[in-house]
Each structure stands twice: as structure tokens, then as C-alpha cells.
Coordinates of C-alpha atoms in Angstrom, one line a residue:
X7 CA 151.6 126.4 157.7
X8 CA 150.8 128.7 160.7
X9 CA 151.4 127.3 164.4
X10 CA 147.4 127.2 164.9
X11 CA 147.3 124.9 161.9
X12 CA 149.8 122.5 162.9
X13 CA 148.5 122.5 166.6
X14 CA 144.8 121.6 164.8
X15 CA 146.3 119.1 162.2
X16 CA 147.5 117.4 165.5
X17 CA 144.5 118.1 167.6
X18 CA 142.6 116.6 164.6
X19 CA 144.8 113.6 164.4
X20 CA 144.5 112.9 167.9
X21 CA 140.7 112.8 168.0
X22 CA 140.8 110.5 164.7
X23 CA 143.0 108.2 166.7
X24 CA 140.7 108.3 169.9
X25 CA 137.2 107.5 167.7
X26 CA 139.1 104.7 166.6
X27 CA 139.5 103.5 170.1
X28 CA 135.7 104.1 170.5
X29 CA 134.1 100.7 170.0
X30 CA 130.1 100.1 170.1
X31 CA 131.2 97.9 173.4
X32 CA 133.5 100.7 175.0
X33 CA 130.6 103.4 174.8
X34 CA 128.4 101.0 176.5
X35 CA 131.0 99.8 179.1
X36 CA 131.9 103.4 179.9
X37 CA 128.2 104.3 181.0
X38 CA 128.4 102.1 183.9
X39 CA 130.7 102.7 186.5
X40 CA 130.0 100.0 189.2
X41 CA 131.5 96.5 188.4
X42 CA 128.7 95.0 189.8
X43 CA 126.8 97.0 187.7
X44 CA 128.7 96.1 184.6
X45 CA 129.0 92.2 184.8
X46 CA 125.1 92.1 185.8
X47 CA 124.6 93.7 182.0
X48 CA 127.1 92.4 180.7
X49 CA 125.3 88.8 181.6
X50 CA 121.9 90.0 180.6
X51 CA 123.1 91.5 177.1
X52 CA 124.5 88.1 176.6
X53 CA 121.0 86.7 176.7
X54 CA 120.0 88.8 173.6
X55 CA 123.3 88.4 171.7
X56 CA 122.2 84.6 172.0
X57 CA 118.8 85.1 170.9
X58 CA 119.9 86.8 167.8
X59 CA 122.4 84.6 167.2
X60 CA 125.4 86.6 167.8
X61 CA 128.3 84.9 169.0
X62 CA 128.7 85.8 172.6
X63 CA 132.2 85.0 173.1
X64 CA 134.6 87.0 172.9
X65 CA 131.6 89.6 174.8
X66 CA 133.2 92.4 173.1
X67 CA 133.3 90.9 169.8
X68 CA 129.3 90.1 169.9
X69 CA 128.5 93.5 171.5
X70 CA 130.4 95.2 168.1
X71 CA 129.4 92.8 165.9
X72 CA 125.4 93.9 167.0
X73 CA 126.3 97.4 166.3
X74 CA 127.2 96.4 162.5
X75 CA 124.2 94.4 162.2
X76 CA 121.7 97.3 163.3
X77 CA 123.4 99.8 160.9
X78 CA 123.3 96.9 157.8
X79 CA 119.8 96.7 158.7
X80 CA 118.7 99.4 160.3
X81 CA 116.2 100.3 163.3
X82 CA 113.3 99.3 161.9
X83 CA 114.3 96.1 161.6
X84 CA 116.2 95.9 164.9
X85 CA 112.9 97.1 166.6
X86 CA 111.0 94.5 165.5
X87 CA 113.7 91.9 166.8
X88 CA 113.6 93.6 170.1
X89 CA 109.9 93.1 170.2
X90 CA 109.9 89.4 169.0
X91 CA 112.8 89.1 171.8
X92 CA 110.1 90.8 174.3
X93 CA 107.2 89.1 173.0
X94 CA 109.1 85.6 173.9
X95 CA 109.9 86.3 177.3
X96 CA 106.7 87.7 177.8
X97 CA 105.7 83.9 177.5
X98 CA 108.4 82.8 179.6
X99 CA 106.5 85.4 182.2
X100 CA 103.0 84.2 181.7
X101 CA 104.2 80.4 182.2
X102 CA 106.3 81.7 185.5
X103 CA 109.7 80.2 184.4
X104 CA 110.5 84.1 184.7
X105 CA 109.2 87.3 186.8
X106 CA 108.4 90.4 184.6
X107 CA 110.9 92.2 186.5
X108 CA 113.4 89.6 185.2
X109 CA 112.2 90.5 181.4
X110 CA 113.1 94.5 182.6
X111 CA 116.0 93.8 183.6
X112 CA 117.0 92.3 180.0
X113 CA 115.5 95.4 178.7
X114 CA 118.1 97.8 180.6
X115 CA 121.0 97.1 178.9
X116 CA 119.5 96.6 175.5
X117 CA 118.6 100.1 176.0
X118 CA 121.7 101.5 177.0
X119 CA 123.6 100.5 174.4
X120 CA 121.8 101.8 172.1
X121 CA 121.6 105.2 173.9
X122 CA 125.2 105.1 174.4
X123 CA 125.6 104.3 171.1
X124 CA 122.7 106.9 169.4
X125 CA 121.0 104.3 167.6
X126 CA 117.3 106.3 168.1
X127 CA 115.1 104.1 168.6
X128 CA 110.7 104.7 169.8
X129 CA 111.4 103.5 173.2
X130 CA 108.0 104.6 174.5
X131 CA 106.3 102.3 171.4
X132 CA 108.5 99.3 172.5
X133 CA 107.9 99.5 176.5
X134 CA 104.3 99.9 176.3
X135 CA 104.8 96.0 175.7
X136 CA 107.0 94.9 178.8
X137 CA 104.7 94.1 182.1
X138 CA 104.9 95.9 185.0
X139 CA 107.2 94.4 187.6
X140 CA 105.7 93.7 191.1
X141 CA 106.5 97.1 193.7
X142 CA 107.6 94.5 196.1
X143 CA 109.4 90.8 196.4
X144 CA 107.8 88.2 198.3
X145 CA 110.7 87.6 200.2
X146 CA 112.3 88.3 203.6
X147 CA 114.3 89.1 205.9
X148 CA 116.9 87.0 207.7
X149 CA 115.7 86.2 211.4
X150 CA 118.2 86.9 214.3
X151 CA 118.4 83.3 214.8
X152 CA 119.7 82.9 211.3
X153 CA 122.2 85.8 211.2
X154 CA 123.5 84.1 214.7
X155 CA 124.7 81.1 212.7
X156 CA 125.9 82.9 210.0
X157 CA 128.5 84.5 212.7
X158 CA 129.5 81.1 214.3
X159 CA 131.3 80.3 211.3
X160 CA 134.6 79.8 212.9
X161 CA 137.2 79.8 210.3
X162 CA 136.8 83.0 208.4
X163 CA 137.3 86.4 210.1
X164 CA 135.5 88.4 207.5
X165 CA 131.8 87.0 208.1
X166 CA 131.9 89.2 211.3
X167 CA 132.4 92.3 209.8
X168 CA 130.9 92.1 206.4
X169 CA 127.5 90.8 208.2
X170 CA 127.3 93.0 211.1
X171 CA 128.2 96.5 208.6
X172 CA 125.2 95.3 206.3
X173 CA 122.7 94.6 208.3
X174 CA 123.3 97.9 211.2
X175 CA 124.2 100.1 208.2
X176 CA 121.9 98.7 205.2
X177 CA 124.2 99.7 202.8
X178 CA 123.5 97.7 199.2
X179 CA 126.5 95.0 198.4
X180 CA 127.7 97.4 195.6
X181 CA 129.1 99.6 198.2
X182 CA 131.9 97.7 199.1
X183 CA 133.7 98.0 196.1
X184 CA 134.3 102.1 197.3
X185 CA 134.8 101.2 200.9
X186 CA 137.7 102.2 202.8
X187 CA 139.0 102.8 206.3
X188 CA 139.7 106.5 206.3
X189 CA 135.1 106.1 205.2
X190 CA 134.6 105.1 208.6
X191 CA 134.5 107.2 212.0
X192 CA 133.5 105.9 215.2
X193 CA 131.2 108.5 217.4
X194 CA 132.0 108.4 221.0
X195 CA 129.2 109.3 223.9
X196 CA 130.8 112.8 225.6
X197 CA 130.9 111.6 228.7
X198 CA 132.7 108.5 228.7
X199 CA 134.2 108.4 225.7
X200 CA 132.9 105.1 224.4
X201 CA 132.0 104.1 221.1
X202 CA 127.9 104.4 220.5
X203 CA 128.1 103.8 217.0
X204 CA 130.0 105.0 213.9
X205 CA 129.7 107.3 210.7
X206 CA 130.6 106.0 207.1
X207 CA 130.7 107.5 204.0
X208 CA 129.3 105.1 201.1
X209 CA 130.0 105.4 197.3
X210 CA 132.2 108.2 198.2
X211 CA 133.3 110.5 195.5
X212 CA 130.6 109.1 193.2
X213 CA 127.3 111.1 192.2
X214 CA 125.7 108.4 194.9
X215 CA 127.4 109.6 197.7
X216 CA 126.0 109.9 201.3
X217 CA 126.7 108.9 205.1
X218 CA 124.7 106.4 206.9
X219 CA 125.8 104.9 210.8
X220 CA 126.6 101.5 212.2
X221 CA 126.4 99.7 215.5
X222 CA 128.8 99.9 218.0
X223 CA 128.9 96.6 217.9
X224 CA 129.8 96.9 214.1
X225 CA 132.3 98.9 214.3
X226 CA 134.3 97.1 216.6
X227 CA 134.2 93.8 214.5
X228 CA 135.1 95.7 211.7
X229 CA 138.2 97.4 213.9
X230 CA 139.4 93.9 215.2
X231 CA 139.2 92.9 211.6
X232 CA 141.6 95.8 210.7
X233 CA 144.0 94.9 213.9
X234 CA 143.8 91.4 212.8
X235 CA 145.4 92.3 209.2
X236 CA 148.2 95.3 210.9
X237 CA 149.6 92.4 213.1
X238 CA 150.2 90.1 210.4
X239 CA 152.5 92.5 208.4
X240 CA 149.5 94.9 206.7
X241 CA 150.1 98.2 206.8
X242 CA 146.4 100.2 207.3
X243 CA 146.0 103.3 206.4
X244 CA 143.5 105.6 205.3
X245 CA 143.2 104.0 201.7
X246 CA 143.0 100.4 202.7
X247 CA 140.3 98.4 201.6
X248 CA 137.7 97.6 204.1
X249 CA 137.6 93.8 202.9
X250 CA 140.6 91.7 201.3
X251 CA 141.7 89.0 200.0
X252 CA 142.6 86.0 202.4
X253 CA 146.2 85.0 203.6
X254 CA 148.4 82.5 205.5
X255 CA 151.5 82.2 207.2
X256 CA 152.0 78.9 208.7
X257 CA 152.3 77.2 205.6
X258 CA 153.7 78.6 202.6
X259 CA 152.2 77.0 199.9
X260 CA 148.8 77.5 201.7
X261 CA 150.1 81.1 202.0
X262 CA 151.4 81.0 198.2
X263 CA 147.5 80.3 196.8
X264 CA 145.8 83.0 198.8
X265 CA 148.3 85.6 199.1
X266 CA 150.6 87.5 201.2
X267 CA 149.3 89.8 204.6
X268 CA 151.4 92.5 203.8
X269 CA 149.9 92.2 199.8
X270 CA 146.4 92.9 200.4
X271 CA 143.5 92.7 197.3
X272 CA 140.6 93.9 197.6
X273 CA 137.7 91.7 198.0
X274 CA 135.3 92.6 195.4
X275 CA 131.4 92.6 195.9
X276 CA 130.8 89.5 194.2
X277 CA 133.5 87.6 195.8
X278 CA 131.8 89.0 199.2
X279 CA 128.2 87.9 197.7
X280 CA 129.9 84.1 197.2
X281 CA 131.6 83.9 200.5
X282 CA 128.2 84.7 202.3
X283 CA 126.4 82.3 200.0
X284 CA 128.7 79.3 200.9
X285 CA 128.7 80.0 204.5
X286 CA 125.2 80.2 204.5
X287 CA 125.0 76.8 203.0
X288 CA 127.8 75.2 204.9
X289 CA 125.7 76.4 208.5
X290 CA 122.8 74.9 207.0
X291 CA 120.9 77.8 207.1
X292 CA 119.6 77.9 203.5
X293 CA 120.2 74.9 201.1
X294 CA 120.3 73.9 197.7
X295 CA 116.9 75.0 196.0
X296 CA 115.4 72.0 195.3
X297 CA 113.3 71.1 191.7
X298 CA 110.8 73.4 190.9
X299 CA 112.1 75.9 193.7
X300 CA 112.8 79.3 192.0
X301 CA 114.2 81.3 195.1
X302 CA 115.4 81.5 198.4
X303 CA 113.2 82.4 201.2
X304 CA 115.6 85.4 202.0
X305 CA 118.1 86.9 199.3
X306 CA 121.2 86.4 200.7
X307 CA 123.1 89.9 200.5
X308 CA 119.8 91.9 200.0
X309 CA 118.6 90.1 203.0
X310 CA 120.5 92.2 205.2
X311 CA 119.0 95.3 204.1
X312 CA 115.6 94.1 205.0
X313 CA 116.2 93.3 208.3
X314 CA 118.2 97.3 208.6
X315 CA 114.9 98.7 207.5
X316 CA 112.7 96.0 209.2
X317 CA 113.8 97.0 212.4
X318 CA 114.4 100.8 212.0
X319 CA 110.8 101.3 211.0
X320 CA 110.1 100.5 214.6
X321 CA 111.6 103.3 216.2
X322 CA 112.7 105.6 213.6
X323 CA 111.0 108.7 211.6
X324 CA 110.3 106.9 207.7
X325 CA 112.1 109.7 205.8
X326 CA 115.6 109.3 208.2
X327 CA 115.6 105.6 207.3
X328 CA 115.5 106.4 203.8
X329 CA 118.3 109.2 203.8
X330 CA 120.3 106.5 205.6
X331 CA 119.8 103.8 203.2
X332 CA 120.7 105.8 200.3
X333 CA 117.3 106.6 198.5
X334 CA 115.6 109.9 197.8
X335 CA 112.7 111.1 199.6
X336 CA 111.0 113.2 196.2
X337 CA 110.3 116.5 196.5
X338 CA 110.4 116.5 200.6
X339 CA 114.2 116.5 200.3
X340 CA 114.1 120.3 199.5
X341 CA 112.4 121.0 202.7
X342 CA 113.0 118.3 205.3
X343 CA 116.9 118.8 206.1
X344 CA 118.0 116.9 209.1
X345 CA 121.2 117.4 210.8
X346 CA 123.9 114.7 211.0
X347 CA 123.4 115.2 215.0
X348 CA 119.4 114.6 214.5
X349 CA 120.0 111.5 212.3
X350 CA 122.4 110.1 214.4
X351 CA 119.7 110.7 217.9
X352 CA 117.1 109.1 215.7
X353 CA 119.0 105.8 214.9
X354 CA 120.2 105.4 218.1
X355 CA 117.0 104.7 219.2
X356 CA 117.3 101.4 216.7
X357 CA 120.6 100.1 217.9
X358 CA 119.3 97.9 220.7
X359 CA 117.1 96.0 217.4
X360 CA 119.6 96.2 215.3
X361 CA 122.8 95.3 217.9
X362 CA 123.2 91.0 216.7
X363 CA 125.0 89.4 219.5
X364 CA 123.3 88.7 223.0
X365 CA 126.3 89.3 224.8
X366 CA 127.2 93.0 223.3
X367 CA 123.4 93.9 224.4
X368 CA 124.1 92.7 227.8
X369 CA 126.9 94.7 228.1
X370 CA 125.5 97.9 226.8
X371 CA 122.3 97.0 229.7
X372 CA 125.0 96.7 232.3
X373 CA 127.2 100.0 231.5
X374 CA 123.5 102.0 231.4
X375 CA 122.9 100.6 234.6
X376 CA 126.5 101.0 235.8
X377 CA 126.7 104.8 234.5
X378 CA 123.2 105.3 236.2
X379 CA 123.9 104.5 239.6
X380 CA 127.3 106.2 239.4
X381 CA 124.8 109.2 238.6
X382 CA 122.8 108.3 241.5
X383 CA 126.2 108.3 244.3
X384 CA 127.9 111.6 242.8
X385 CA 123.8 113.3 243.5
X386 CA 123.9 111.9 247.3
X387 CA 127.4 113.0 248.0

């Protein structure tokens, strides 16, 4: 046997070993790469698995054992499940125990898998059924008022920075999961060196990638937060995570349960999305729903976006506060091209709205002032 048949015998085993590894769920976990991402379909595929009577526990298991029950009976049969499973929710919809975005969203995953998994299904034939989801929700945006409470909280140093990032930045929760301190640069005003806001990068190294700014004000919470963690036996770099885990010191059990300073886990977007939901409880800013309530009057992580875009329309050209917050702006992005320098001028003009704290705005009013009648002197002299 010739070299370049025992290289392919072993090329060939090799690729026989890694389609064994290649499970139905592995294919579909492999097409999302955000962990939100994948336990939010991983949640709604557990709907359907129940609907069909698939054991959902073990979650891989199910998601497998679906695969071997489409190829036993094949996609005609599995499409008219799909559409029994739509045409029951649909119900759901019409009765309001559900939203029809809701019903799309079961849809999503149901539909990956399937793609990740080439079963070929009529996709157009079974979405002409699903109802079209309202463009926008009914509700809003934290007030001021509300976002002050949310900072009073006294005994955890992470509200701070997690709130005033999201709302001066409108970065989606899902971004913290790539955040890291070498992502964020403060910009300082030429002539006095101070800190007027600060660059970050979000979902760097992913397809999603882009830079938005925060607030001054931001970015200074955020930097005490990172002092905060160097004094008690961190060491920040580059590569540390904007948010951690939480740690004590004076008592060691305590310390034992949450984990070490100088040990630092990241703090995951879901664990962020529960800490703000408990602190917004324990402030009494939005309580338990009561019977028959469905939602909140403001989301509370998408919430903070609002108010970001809220207040930027104000001031701010429309397609800048859509580069900044991530989205395309359709076929205008291959002719409007803003410089960094020309976004950053533009959302200046929103800090003031979208600068929290009373006391950070009456300083910036004092220092204009201040820098303005040192203007004055040095043009009399």
C-alpha cells in the first residue's frame, strides 16, 4: 500500500470517527453561537419535544430521538405535526394566553434543526400559516426616576456599572457574554484631558461586531468597578471580564460560597438579567405580576435600550443611532459612511439625556462654566 493510501485509509477513518460524534443535537447546537441564544431554543424546542411526546429530559436525548422519528416517518408526516403543533398555538394566540410573536419564536428552532440537520422540508407552505407578529411591543421605557432606584441599591457594586453601560451605550444583554476591559477606551476632551465619554467594541471578533460609546459617567462606574476588584487581590488585564462573579473576604465561609477576588468567573448574561430582576423587585420598582397580568410595564434588560434610543432620537441623526445600537441601516449603509470622529460629535450631543445621576450633570454644568470663564480671563489678559 502506497503512502497516499495509508494517509487516506487514516484520513477516511478519521472522518468516520468525527460523523460519529455528529449527533442531530450537536449540528443544531453548533449553529448558535451565543449562550443566550442557545438556552432561549433550547427552552422553546422543549415545548415541541413535549407536544410530540418526546421525552425532554435528558435535552439531547429528545432532540436525537426527534431526528429518528422524522426519518422512521418521514417529512410528510412530520409536516403535518408541525402544522397541527402551529394550528394549536394559533388558538392559544387568538384566546391571548400567547402573542403571535411568541408562536415565532417556537417556530425558529424547529426550523433550524431541521436545516442544520437537512431534513427539506416546504418552509414557505408551512409559514404561510403562522400570524404576523406585531412591528412594535407595547411596552416602555424605564423613567429616570426608576433607573435612580435601581442605583440606590446599596449592597451590590455591579448594579452601577451594568445599568449605567446599558442604558448610555444600548448595547442588547447578549453582549456581555464577549465583554472585556481591553473593549473599552475612554475618549478624553484635547484640552483638558478629561474623560467625555468612552469607545467599546461589542460582540467583538464575532460576524456582529461593531463600536458604539458610553457616558462619561459610565465609564467611570465601570472603572471604579475594575479598581474595586484590583484592590481586593484581582489582577485586570486586558482579557478580564467586564462583569464577575461576587466575593468576600471578611468571612470565609461567606467567601467560600461566592468565590475568591483573585478567582474571578464571569458573570454570564442571564445571571446579569436575574440580578437586575431581583433588584428591581427588592426597590419596589416593579412587582410580582399579579393574576391575569401577562407582562411588565417595562422589560427589564430590554428596558434600557429603549430609554438609549428614546433619548438619542432627540438630538441625534436616525441612521447614527442605529449604527450605534448595532442594526443595519439597508441599502444606505453603502453610501452613508460616518467617521468614528462624526459619530462620536453626534452622540455627544445626547449625553446630557442620557447622563443618570443629578449630581455627575451638575458637575459637567460647573466645569463648562468653569472652563468658560477661564476662556474669558486668558482673552482679557
Amino acid at each position: 500500500m502506497s503512502l497516499d493510501d495509508q494517509t487516506l485509509g487514516f484520513e477516511s477513518t478519521r472522518t468516520i470517527a468525527k460523523n460519529k460524534n455528529r449527533t442531530p443535537f450537536s449540528k443544531f447546537s453548533y449553529a448558535i453561537s451565543s449562550e443566550q441564544t442557545k438556552e432561549y431554543y433550547f427552552r422553546k424546542l422543549k415545548v415541541f419535544l413535549e407536544y410530540l411526546q418526546i421525552p425532554k429530559d435528558p435535552f439531547e436525548d429528545g432532540v436525537n430521538q426527534l431526528y429518528d422519528q422524522i426519518q422512521e416517518k418521514g417529512v410528510d408526516r412530520f409536516t403535518e405535526s408541525l402544522i397541527d403543533f402551529i394550528v394549536d398555538y394559533k388558538q392559544r394566540v387568538a384566546k391571548r394566553e400567547i402573542t403571535a410573536g411568541t408562536l415565532r419564536n417556537y417556530y425558529k428552532p424547529i426550523k433550524l434543526f431541521c436545516d442544520m440537520n437537512n431534513i427539506l422540508l416546504n418552509w414557505k407552505l408551512i409559514a404561510r400559516g403562522i400570524p404576523s407578529a406585531k412591528r412594535a411591543a407595547m411596552d416602555r421605557a424605564p423613567t429616570l426616576d426608576e433607573i435612580h432606584k435601581l442605583l440606590e441599591f446599596p449592597t451590590d457594586e455591579r448594579i452601577k456599572p451594568i445599568v449605567l453601560v446599558m442604558v448610555s451605550s444600548g448595547i442588547r444583554l447578549g453582549a456581555w457574554e464577549f465583554l472585556k476591559w481591553k473593549h473599552v477606551t475612554p475618549i478624553t476632551d484635547s484640552n483638558s484631558d478629561k474623560v467625555v465619554a468612552a469607545r467599546m467594541i461589542v460582540y467583538a471578533e464575532e460576524p456582529e461586531q461593531y463600536y458604539t460609546f458610553m457616558t462619561a459617567e459610565a465609564y467611570h462606574a465601570l472603572k471604579q468597578y475594575m479598581d474595586f476588584r484590583a484592590e481586593n487581590g484581582e489582577k485586570i488585564t486586558g482579557e478580564s471580564w467586564l462583569m464577575r462573579n461576587r466575593w468576600r473576604t471578611t468571612d470565609v465561609l461567606y467567601g467560600g460560597k461566592f468565590g475568591l477576588a483573585a478567582d474571578p468567573k464571569q458573570l454570564l448574561p442571564r445571571g446579569i438579567k436575574s440580578l437586575i430582576q431581583d433588584i428591581y423587585f427588592r426597590q419596589g420598582i416593579r412587582p410580582l405580576l399579579q393574576k391575569g397580568q401577562k407582562r411588565h410595564e417595562f422589560k427589564a434588560m430590554h428596558g434600557f435600550r429603549k430609554f438609549y434610543k428614546t433619548a438619542c432620537e432627540q438630538v441625534m441623526k436616525p441612521a447614527n443611532i442605529e449604527l450605534l445600537i448595532g442594526h443595519t441601516i439597508g441599502i444606505s449603509s453603502s453610501y452613508y459612511k460616518p467617521t468614528e470622529s462624526q459619530l462620536l460629535e453626534d452622540y455627544l450631543k445626547a449625553v446630557d439625556a442620557l447622563t443618570i445621576s443629578n449630581e455627575y450633570r451638575l458637575k459637567k454644568q460647573v466645569d463648562y462654566y468653569k472652563q468658560r470663564a477661564d476662556k474669558l480671563e486668558e482673552m482679557s489678559t
